[in-house]
Amino acid sequence: MANKFQGRSNLQLVQYLEKIGIIKSKPVFNALLLVDRANYIDIDPYTDSPQYIGSGQTISAPHMHATALEYLVEQINKENARVLDVGLGSGYLTAVMSRMNPSALVTGIDCINELVNRAIINIRKKDADLMDSGRVVALTGDGWAGYNKNAPYDCIHVGAAAPEIPKQLLEQLKVGGRMIIPVGEDRAPQELLMVDRISSGNSAKDYKIESLMGVMYVPLVKTKDSKI
């Protein structure tokens, strides 16, 4: 967005995203309103642009978070939904997804332990009930491997770009589940993909993949044990 919006409050930011048509549903609007970005990033929390959060990582622009949530809203709102947020980062989107559905279990993972610790601190500022109730779990883990213990997932959100869709994330997606993931090499053209699992096998025919738009994300960090 050429002229990035700079708001003075979380309410202004959310209303702006609704006004320009990014937010389309009440569940997304209400959840974004409940989780104040200022509790998760220190600089320009109400500006519609990516922000640096340390350890070489960024938090996505608000319009990209809202876009992903709109594509995932049906899956997140299933009764007792299992949700995986790969690239926990600041903890912001993990908290928002939990606010969307009180019956959901939302697991946020990040391979950078410093970020996980910071995310827990952020969530506990004003959204501590999400962790105290067990609705949100924040863990250090390999994003390429997902988190098999809480699988299968109704939805998976990946907040960093992989050169191709990690096989283990595909396997952890429930039949009827949906994944949003940016795919492409670092500093090269990337696309935001929507992956729907339509049957229980693990071949290409068991998934429907749609390209939504061109994007630019930081790379999904690989650990020594990462597998594609």
Tab-separated table of C-alpha atoms in Angstrom:
chain	number	residue	atom	x	y	z
A	1	MET	CA	0.000	0.000	0.000
A	2	ALA	CA	1.636	3.196	-1.230
A	3	ASN	CA	0.102	5.557	1.316
A	4	LYS	CA	0.221	3.552	4.504
A	5	PHE	CA	-2.394	4.342	7.105
A	6	GLN	CA	-1.155	5.718	10.427
A	7	GLY	CA	-3.781	5.543	13.149
A	8	ARG	CA	-3.802	6.834	16.704
A	9	SER	CA	-5.652	3.887	18.259
A	10	ASN	CA	-6.465	0.236	17.697
A	11	LEU	CA	-10.080	1.223	17.001
A	12	GLN	CA	-9.002	3.605	14.232
A	13	LEU	CA	-6.851	0.914	12.641
A	14	VAL	CA	-9.598	-1.717	12.688
A	15	GLN	CA	-12.201	0.716	11.373
A	16	TYR	CA	-9.831	1.689	8.563
A	17	LEU	CA	-9.347	-1.958	7.546
A	18	GLU	CA	-13.108	-2.400	7.472
A	19	LYS	CA	-13.610	0.803	5.470
A	20	ILE	CA	-11.210	-0.271	2.700
A	21	GLY	CA	-12.847	-3.698	2.463
A	22	ILE	CA	-10.099	-5.853	3.981
A	23	ILE	CA	-12.228	-6.768	6.997
A	24	LYS	CA	-15.499	-8.259	5.773
A	25	SER	CA	-16.840	-10.270	8.708
A	26	LYS	CA	-17.896	-9.496	12.265
A	27	PRO	CA	-15.751	-12.249	13.843
A	28	VAL	CA	-12.593	-10.773	12.329
A	29	PHE	CA	-13.596	-7.189	13.170
A	30	ASN	CA	-14.440	-8.040	16.772
A	31	ALA	CA	-11.312	-10.112	17.402
A	32	LEU	CA	-8.993	-7.460	15.986
A	33	LEU	CA	-10.721	-4.892	18.158
A	34	LEU	CA	-10.239	-7.028	21.282
A	35	VAL	CA	-6.471	-7.473	20.844
A	36	ASP	CA	-4.602	-4.163	20.965
A	37	ARG	CA	-1.504	-4.217	18.737
A	38	ALA	CA	0.218	-1.775	21.103
A	39	ASN	CA	0.636	-4.646	23.566
A	40	TYR	CA	2.623	-6.597	20.970
A	41	ILE	CA	4.849	-4.066	19.213
A	42	ASP	CA	6.493	-0.947	20.598
A	43	ILE	CA	6.828	1.269	17.521
A	44	ASP	CA	3.930	2.459	15.337
A	45	PRO	CA	1.494	-0.286	16.366
A	46	TYR	CA	-1.385	1.339	14.476
A	47	THR	CA	0.472	1.868	11.191
A	48	ASP	CA	-0.523	-0.403	8.320
A	49	SER	CA	2.948	-1.696	7.504
A	50	PRO	CA	5.264	-4.506	8.622
A	51	GLN	CA	7.300	-3.739	11.759
A	52	TYR	CA	10.592	-5.164	12.995
A	53	ILE	CA	10.208	-7.223	16.189
A	54	GLY	CA	13.806	-8.327	16.708
A	55	SER	CA	15.864	-11.458	15.957
A	56	GLY	CA	15.725	-10.657	12.240
A	57	GLN	CA	11.945	-11.057	12.140
A	58	THR	CA	8.976	-8.801	11.407
A	59	ILE	CA	5.299	-8.680	12.228
A	60	SER	CA	3.131	-8.568	9.107
A	61	ALA	CA	1.197	-5.449	8.167
A	62	PRO	CA	-2.293	-5.303	9.709
A	63	HIS	CA	-3.973	-5.595	6.307
A	64	MET	CA	-2.168	-8.895	5.678
A	65	HIS	CA	-3.206	-10.286	9.061
A	66	ALA	CA	-6.811	-9.269	8.392
A	67	THR	CA	-6.670	-10.793	4.902
A	68	ALA	CA	-5.433	-14.135	6.258
A	69	LEU	CA	-8.080	-14.152	9.001
A	70	GLU	CA	-10.869	-13.591	6.488
A	71	TYR	CA	-9.719	-16.609	4.487
A	72	LEU	CA	-9.533	-18.695	7.686
A	73	VAL	CA	-12.591	-17.399	9.559
A	74	GLU	CA	-14.791	-20.429	8.851
A	75	GLN	CA	-12.147	-22.913	9.981
A	76	ILE	CA	-11.159	-20.935	13.078
A	77	ASN	CA	-14.797	-20.715	14.177
A	78	LYS	CA	-15.502	-24.436	14.104
A	79	GLU	CA	-16.507	-25.880	17.463
A	80	ASN	CA	-13.370	-26.973	19.360
A	81	ALA	CA	-11.192	-25.961	16.413
A	82	ARG	CA	-7.502	-26.826	16.397
A	83	VAL	CA	-5.435	-23.915	15.076
A	84	LEU	CA	-1.697	-23.717	14.380
A	85	ASP	CA	0.134	-20.405	13.969
A	86	VAL	CA	3.589	-21.036	12.489
A	87	GLY	CA	5.837	-18.067	13.194
A	88	LEU	CA	4.456	-16.977	16.555
A	89	GLY	CA	6.590	-13.837	16.449
A	90	SER	CA	5.122	-11.186	18.750
A	91	GLY	CA	2.186	-13.423	19.720
A	92	TYR	CA	-0.319	-10.976	18.258
A	93	LEU	CA	-2.030	-13.089	15.604
A	94	THR	CA	-2.108	-16.138	17.875
A	95	ALA	CA	-4.054	-14.066	20.424
A	96	VAL	CA	-6.407	-12.686	17.768
A	97	MET	CA	-7.260	-16.161	16.482
A	98	SER	CA	-8.003	-17.284	20.024
A	99	ARG	CA	-10.301	-14.302	20.580
A	100	MET	CA	-12.252	-15.327	17.479
A	101	ASN	CA	-13.336	-18.634	19.018
A	102	PRO	CA	-13.358	-19.330	22.784
A	103	SER	CA	-13.660	-23.076	22.137
A	104	ALA	CA	-10.539	-23.249	19.953
A	105	LEU	CA	-7.102	-24.488	20.952
A	106	VAL	CA	-4.543	-22.200	19.303
A	107	THR	CA	-0.928	-23.343	19.182
A	108	GLY	CA	1.744	-20.807	18.287
A	109	ILE	CA	5.246	-22.011	17.471
A	110	ASP	CA	8.480	-20.242	16.610
A	111	CYS	CA	11.992	-21.626	16.276
A	112	ILE	CA	13.480	-18.510	17.909
A	113	ASN	CA	13.257	-18.992	21.664
A	114	GLU	CA	13.790	-15.290	22.372
A	115	LEU	CA	10.682	-14.444	20.351
A	116	VAL	CA	8.606	-17.114	22.087
A	117	ASN	CA	9.552	-15.727	25.495
A	118	ARG	CA	8.733	-12.203	24.354
A	119	ALA	CA	5.408	-13.355	22.866
A	120	ILE	CA	4.402	-14.907	26.183
A	121	ILE	CA	5.200	-11.621	27.938
A	122	ASN	CA	3.165	-9.720	25.333
A	123	ILE	CA	0.147	-12.011	25.611
A	124	ARG	CA	0.231	-11.766	29.398
A	125	LYS	CA	0.015	-7.942	29.319
A	126	LYS	CA	-3.717	-7.821	28.550
A	127	ASP	CA	-4.630	-11.266	27.184
A	128	ALA	CA	-3.317	-13.460	29.996
A	129	ASP	CA	-6.657	-15.259	30.268
A	130	LEU	CA	-5.929	-16.942	26.934
A	131	MET	CA	-2.884	-18.679	28.388
A	132	ASP	CA	-4.264	-19.229	31.873
A	133	SER	CA	-7.286	-21.034	30.420
A	134	GLY	CA	-5.142	-23.192	28.135
A	135	ARG	CA	-6.756	-21.739	25.009
A	136	VAL	CA	-3.342	-20.554	23.769
A	137	VAL	CA	-0.137	-22.583	23.827
A	138	ALA	CA	3.141	-20.852	22.875
A	139	LEU	CA	6.110	-23.104	22.131
A	140	THR	CA	9.602	-23.111	20.700
A	141	GLY	CA	9.522	-25.411	17.703
A	142	ASP	CA	10.506	-25.954	14.094
A	143	GLY	CA	7.923	-24.322	11.823
A	144	TRP	CA	8.808	-26.736	9.016
A	145	ALA	CA	7.779	-29.625	11.263
A	146	GLY	CA	4.624	-28.046	12.686
A	147	TYR	CA	3.446	-29.424	16.015
A	148	ASN	CA	2.139	-32.939	15.675
A	149	LYS	CA	0.980	-33.283	19.301
A	150	ASN	CA	-2.047	-31.000	18.772
A	151	ALA	CA	-2.756	-32.085	15.182
A	152	PRO	CA	-4.787	-32.491	13.075
A	153	TYR	CA	-5.578	-28.807	12.561
A	154	ASP	CA	-8.678	-27.141	11.203
A	155	CYS	CA	-6.476	-24.301	10.099
A	156	ILE	CA	-2.805	-23.469	9.812
A	157	HIS	CA	-1.440	-19.961	9.340
A	158	VAL	CA	2.181	-19.585	8.291
A	159	GLY	CA	3.679	-16.131	8.766
A	160	ALA	CA	6.927	-16.599	6.808
A	161	ALA	CA	7.739	-17.777	3.294
A	162	ALA	CA	8.934	-21.271	2.446
A	163	PRO	CA	10.357	-22.185	-0.973
A	164	GLU	CA	7.681	-24.884	-1.097
A	165	ILE	CA	4.911	-26.070	1.195
A	166	PRO	CA	6.397	-28.117	4.065
A	167	LYS	CA	5.234	-31.728	3.808
A	168	GLN	CA	4.648	-32.092	7.545
A	169	LEU	CA	2.295	-29.111	7.598
A	170	LEU	CA	0.251	-30.673	4.817
A	171	GLU	CA	0.047	-33.924	6.762
A	172	GLN	CA	-1.097	-32.137	9.932
A	173	LEU	CA	-3.994	-30.405	8.176
A	174	LYS	CA	-7.362	-31.978	8.910
A	175	VAL	CA	-9.599	-33.089	6.036
A	176	GLY	CA	-11.751	-30.017	5.457
A	177	GLY	CA	-9.007	-27.862	6.946
A	178	ARG	CA	-7.309	-24.870	5.375
A	179	MET	CA	-3.780	-23.466	5.398
A	180	ILE	CA	-2.641	-19.980	4.393
A	181	ILE	CA	1.065	-19.870	3.542
A	182	PRO	CA	3.397	-17.581	1.566
A	183	VAL	CA	5.570	-19.576	-0.826
A	184	GLY	CA	8.691	-18.450	-2.676
A	185	GLU	CA	12.387	-17.819	-2.247
A	186	ASP	CA	13.736	-14.988	-0.103
A	187	ARG	CA	13.966	-11.684	-2.022
A	188	ALA	CA	12.244	-13.283	-5.015
A	189	PRO	CA	8.627	-13.311	-6.203
A	190	GLN	CA	6.378	-14.994	-3.632
A	191	GLU	CA	2.693	-15.854	-3.636
A	192	LEU	CA	0.190	-16.315	-0.853
A	193	LEU	CA	-1.356	-19.770	-1.213
A	194	MET	CA	-4.600	-21.150	0.169
A	195	VAL	CA	-4.411	-24.898	0.692
A	196	ASP	CA	-7.584	-26.927	1.354
A	197	ARG	CA	-7.304	-30.589	2.279
A	198	ILE	CA	-10.112	-32.394	0.477
A	199	SER	CA	-9.337	-36.036	1.307
A	200	SER	CA	-7.226	-38.131	3.659
A	201	GLY	CA	-4.365	-39.180	1.385
A	202	ASN	CA	-1.061	-37.385	1.007
A	203	SER	CA	-0.851	-36.988	-2.760
A	204	ALA	CA	-1.432	-33.848	-4.812
A	205	LYS	CA	-5.040	-34.837	-5.534
A	206	ASP	CA	-5.850	-34.703	-1.821
A	207	TYR	CA	-5.227	-30.944	-1.677
A	208	LYS	CA	-6.681	-27.987	-3.527
A	209	ILE	CA	-4.160	-25.148	-3.859
A	210	GLU	CA	-5.082	-21.624	-4.951
A	211	SER	CA	-2.817	-18.620	-5.402
A	212	LEU	CA	-4.362	-15.555	-3.770
A	213	MET	CA	-1.888	-12.738	-4.446
A	214	GLY	CA	1.743	-11.757	-4.738
A	215	VAL	CA	3.421	-11.046	-1.390
A	216	MET	CA	6.781	-10.384	0.282
A	217	TYR	CA	7.569	-12.186	3.547
A	218	VAL	CA	10.695	-12.977	5.539
A	219	PRO	CA	11.856	-16.589	5.048
A	220	LEU	CA	10.588	-19.432	7.216
A	221	VAL	CA	13.665	-20.145	9.326
A	222	LYS	CA	15.204	-23.594	8.981
A	223	THR	CA	16.750	-25.426	11.885
A	224	LYS	CA	19.301	-28.208	11.456
A	225	ASP	CA	16.454	-30.734	11.654
A	226	SER	CA	14.092	-28.981	9.207
A	227	LYS	CA	12.673	-31.090	6.418
A	228	ILE	CA	10.661	-30.061	3.356
